[in-house]
Amino acid sequence: MPKAVWNGTVIAESDDTVVVERNHYFPRAAVREDILRESDTHTVCPWKGTASYYSLELDGIRSPDAVWYYPEPKPDAAMIRDRVAFWKDVQVVD
């Protein structure tokens, strides 16, 4: 079962991930809410749409913009609605 691990802590786990461009998109409900912090960062993907970000924060450690999601994905990316993906210092393992 895919897990997202940050600083030795499992922050998301689900057997219902969608893989797009080699990134596992986890159901939003599978992510620990207590470590997510809203971010003002946004980026644009030509085919997925505008991405929003969360930073991670736990025990005084912070990872800015380590989580992204598409609140309103374009039609071709509808499969990632209500899902998040990870990068930077977050490892996704099976």
PDB file of C-alpha atoms in Angstrom:
ATOM      1  CA  MET A   1       0.000   0.000   0.000  1.00  0.00           C
ATOM      2  CA  PRO A   2       1.529   3.352  -0.989  1.00  0.00           C
ATOM      3  CA  LYS A   3       2.607   5.601   1.886  1.00  0.00           C
ATOM      4  CA  ALA A   4       3.919   9.150   1.988  1.00  0.00           C
ATOM      5  CA  VAL A   5       6.687   9.448   4.581  1.00  0.00           C
ATOM      6  CA  TRP A   6       8.123  12.709   5.846  1.00  0.00           C
ATOM      7  CA  ASN A   7      10.926  12.798   8.445  1.00  0.00           C
ATOM      8  CA  GLY A   8      10.187   9.187   9.378  1.00  0.00           C
ATOM      9  CA  THR A   9       6.457   9.847   9.910  1.00  0.00           C
ATOM     10  CA  VAL A  10       3.727   8.364   7.721  1.00  0.00           C
ATOM     11  CA  ILE A  11       1.638  11.344   6.641  1.00  0.00           C
ATOM     12  CA  ALA A  12      -0.614   9.593   4.099  1.00  0.00           C
ATOM     13  CA  GLU A  13      -1.478   5.989   3.316  1.00  0.00           C
ATOM     14  CA  SER A  14      -3.932   4.522   0.832  1.00  0.00           C
ATOM     15  CA  ASP A  15      -4.374   1.653  -1.593  1.00  0.00           C
ATOM     16  CA  ASP A  16      -6.435   4.038  -3.743  1.00  0.00           C
ATOM     17  CA  THR A  17      -3.817   6.263  -5.370  1.00  0.00           C
ATOM     18  CA  VAL A  18      -3.874   7.557  -8.935  1.00  0.00           C
ATOM     19  CA  VAL A  19      -0.490   7.727 -10.665  1.00  0.00           C
ATOM     20  CA  VAL A  20      -0.039  10.648 -13.056  1.00  0.00           C
ATOM     21  CA  GLU A  21       3.378  11.561 -14.438  1.00  0.00           C
ATOM     22  CA  ARG A  22       5.009   9.155 -11.939  1.00  0.00           C
ATOM     23  CA  ASN A  23       3.381  10.908  -8.963  1.00  0.00           C
ATOM     24  CA  HIS A  24       0.998   9.118  -6.621  1.00  0.00           C
ATOM     25  CA  TYR A  25      -2.085  11.238  -5.972  1.00  0.00           C
ATOM     26  CA  PHE A  26      -3.553  10.214  -2.614  1.00  0.00           C
ATOM     27  CA  PRO A  27      -7.184  10.752  -1.645  1.00  0.00           C
ATOM     28  CA  ARG A  28      -7.359  13.993   0.335  1.00  0.00           C
ATOM     29  CA  ALA A  29      -9.001  12.100   3.203  1.00  0.00           C
ATOM     30  CA  ALA A  30      -5.923   9.842   3.505  1.00  0.00           C
ATOM     31  CA  VAL A  31      -3.624  12.729   4.530  1.00  0.00           C
ATOM     32  CA  ARG A  32      -2.972  13.765   8.139  1.00  0.00           C
ATOM     33  CA  GLU A  33      -4.800  17.067   8.580  1.00  0.00           C
ATOM     34  CA  ASP A  34      -2.824  18.174  11.632  1.00  0.00           C
ATOM     35  CA  ILE A  35       0.400  18.747   9.710  1.00  0.00           C
ATOM     36  CA  LEU A  36      -0.974  20.634   6.672  1.00  0.00           C
ATOM     37  CA  ARG A  37      -0.611  24.401   6.455  1.00  0.00           C
ATOM     38  CA  GLU A  38      -2.215  26.475   3.704  1.00  0.00           C
ATOM     39  CA  SER A  39       0.188  28.083   1.238  1.00  0.00           C
ATOM     40  CA  ASP A  40      -0.280  31.042  -1.093  1.00  0.00           C
ATOM     41  CA  THR A  41       1.756  29.301  -3.798  1.00  0.00           C
ATOM     42  CA  HIS A  42       0.127  28.405  -7.126  1.00  0.00           C
ATOM     43  CA  THR A  43       1.531  26.983 -10.335  1.00  0.00           C
ATOM     44  CA  VAL A  44      -0.071  26.217 -13.687  1.00  0.00           C
ATOM     45  CA  CYS A  45       0.099  22.983 -15.658  1.00  0.00           C
ATOM     46  CA  PRO A  46      -1.107  23.268 -19.268  1.00  0.00           C
ATOM     47  CA  TRP A  47      -3.204  20.101 -19.104  1.00  0.00           C
ATOM     48  CA  LYS A  48      -4.046  19.696 -15.393  1.00  0.00           C
ATOM     49  CA  GLY A  49      -4.837  23.320 -14.510  1.00  0.00           C
ATOM     50  CA  THR A  50      -3.842  25.538 -11.582  1.00  0.00           C
ATOM     51  CA  ALA A  51      -2.231  23.793  -8.624  1.00  0.00           C
ATOM     52  CA  SER A  52      -2.461  24.937  -5.023  1.00  0.00           C
ATOM     53  CA  TYR A  53      -0.042  23.933  -2.279  1.00  0.00           C
ATOM     54  CA  TYR A  54       0.234  23.007   1.374  1.00  0.00           C
ATOM     55  CA  SER A  55       3.318  23.204   3.523  1.00  0.00           C
ATOM     56  CA  LEU A  56       4.034  20.537   6.117  1.00  0.00           C
ATOM     57  CA  GLU A  57       4.744  21.324   9.746  1.00  0.00           C
ATOM     58  CA  LEU A  58       5.368  18.926  12.633  1.00  0.00           C
ATOM     59  CA  ASP A  59       7.409  19.233  15.826  1.00  0.00           C
ATOM     60  CA  GLY A  60       8.924  22.551  14.741  1.00  0.00           C
ATOM     61  CA  ILE A  61      10.052  21.209  11.363  1.00  0.00           C
ATOM     62  CA  ARG A  62       8.588  22.767   8.229  1.00  0.00           C
ATOM     63  CA  SER A  63       8.641  21.790   4.564  1.00  0.00           C
ATOM     64  CA  PRO A  64       7.268  24.640   2.441  1.00  0.00           C
ATOM     65  CA  ASP A  65       4.975  23.736  -0.466  1.00  0.00           C
ATOM     66  CA  ALA A  66       5.692  19.991  -0.214  1.00  0.00           C
ATOM     67  CA  VAL A  67       2.109  19.016  -1.093  1.00  0.00           C
ATOM     68  CA  TRP A  68       0.172  20.037  -4.192  1.00  0.00           C
ATOM     69  CA  TYR A  69      -3.350  19.550  -5.457  1.00  0.00           C
ATOM     70  CA  TYR A  70      -5.674  20.772  -8.182  1.00  0.00           C
ATOM     71  CA  PRO A  71      -8.862  22.248  -6.687  1.00  0.00           C
ATOM     72  CA  GLU A  72     -10.475  22.520 -10.138  1.00  0.00           C
ATOM     73  CA  PRO A  73      -8.573  20.209 -12.490  1.00  0.00           C
ATOM     74  CA  LYS A  74      -9.139  20.478 -16.221  1.00  0.00           C
ATOM     75  CA  PRO A  75     -11.351  17.742 -17.758  1.00  0.00           C
ATOM     76  CA  ASP A  76      -8.400  15.587 -18.869  1.00  0.00           C
ATOM     77  CA  ALA A  77      -7.159  15.524 -15.261  1.00  0.00           C
ATOM     78  CA  ALA A  78     -10.509  14.880 -13.573  1.00  0.00           C
ATOM     79  CA  MET A  79      -9.094  11.699 -12.006  1.00  0.00           C
ATOM     80  CA  ILE A  80      -6.999  13.777  -9.575  1.00  0.00           C
ATOM     81  CA  ARG A  81      -9.870  15.863  -8.172  1.00  0.00           C
ATOM     82  CA  ASP A  82      -9.863  15.719  -4.337  1.00  0.00           C
ATOM     83  CA  ARG A  83      -6.366  14.191  -4.334  1.00  0.00           C
ATOM     84  CA  VAL A  84      -2.922  15.424  -3.308  1.00  0.00           C
ATOM     85  CA  ALA A  85       0.625  14.597  -4.353  1.00  0.00           C
ATOM     86  CA  PHE A  86       3.960  15.084  -2.606  1.00  0.00           C
ATOM     87  CA  TRP A  87       7.491  16.138  -3.476  1.00  0.00           C
ATOM     88  CA  LYS A  88      10.613  17.751  -2.004  1.00  0.00           C
ATOM     89  CA  ASP A  89      11.529  15.845   1.180  1.00  0.00           C
ATOM     90  CA  VAL A  90       8.479  13.536   1.180  1.00  0.00           C
ATOM     91  CA  GLN A  91       9.114   9.984   0.026  1.00  0.00           C
ATOM     92  CA  VAL A  92       6.353   7.855  -1.449  1.00  0.00           C
ATOM     93  CA  VAL A  93       6.965   4.147  -0.895  1.00  0.00           C
ATOM     94  CA  ASP A  94       4.943   1.053  -1.762  1.00  0.00           C
TER      95      ASP A  94
END
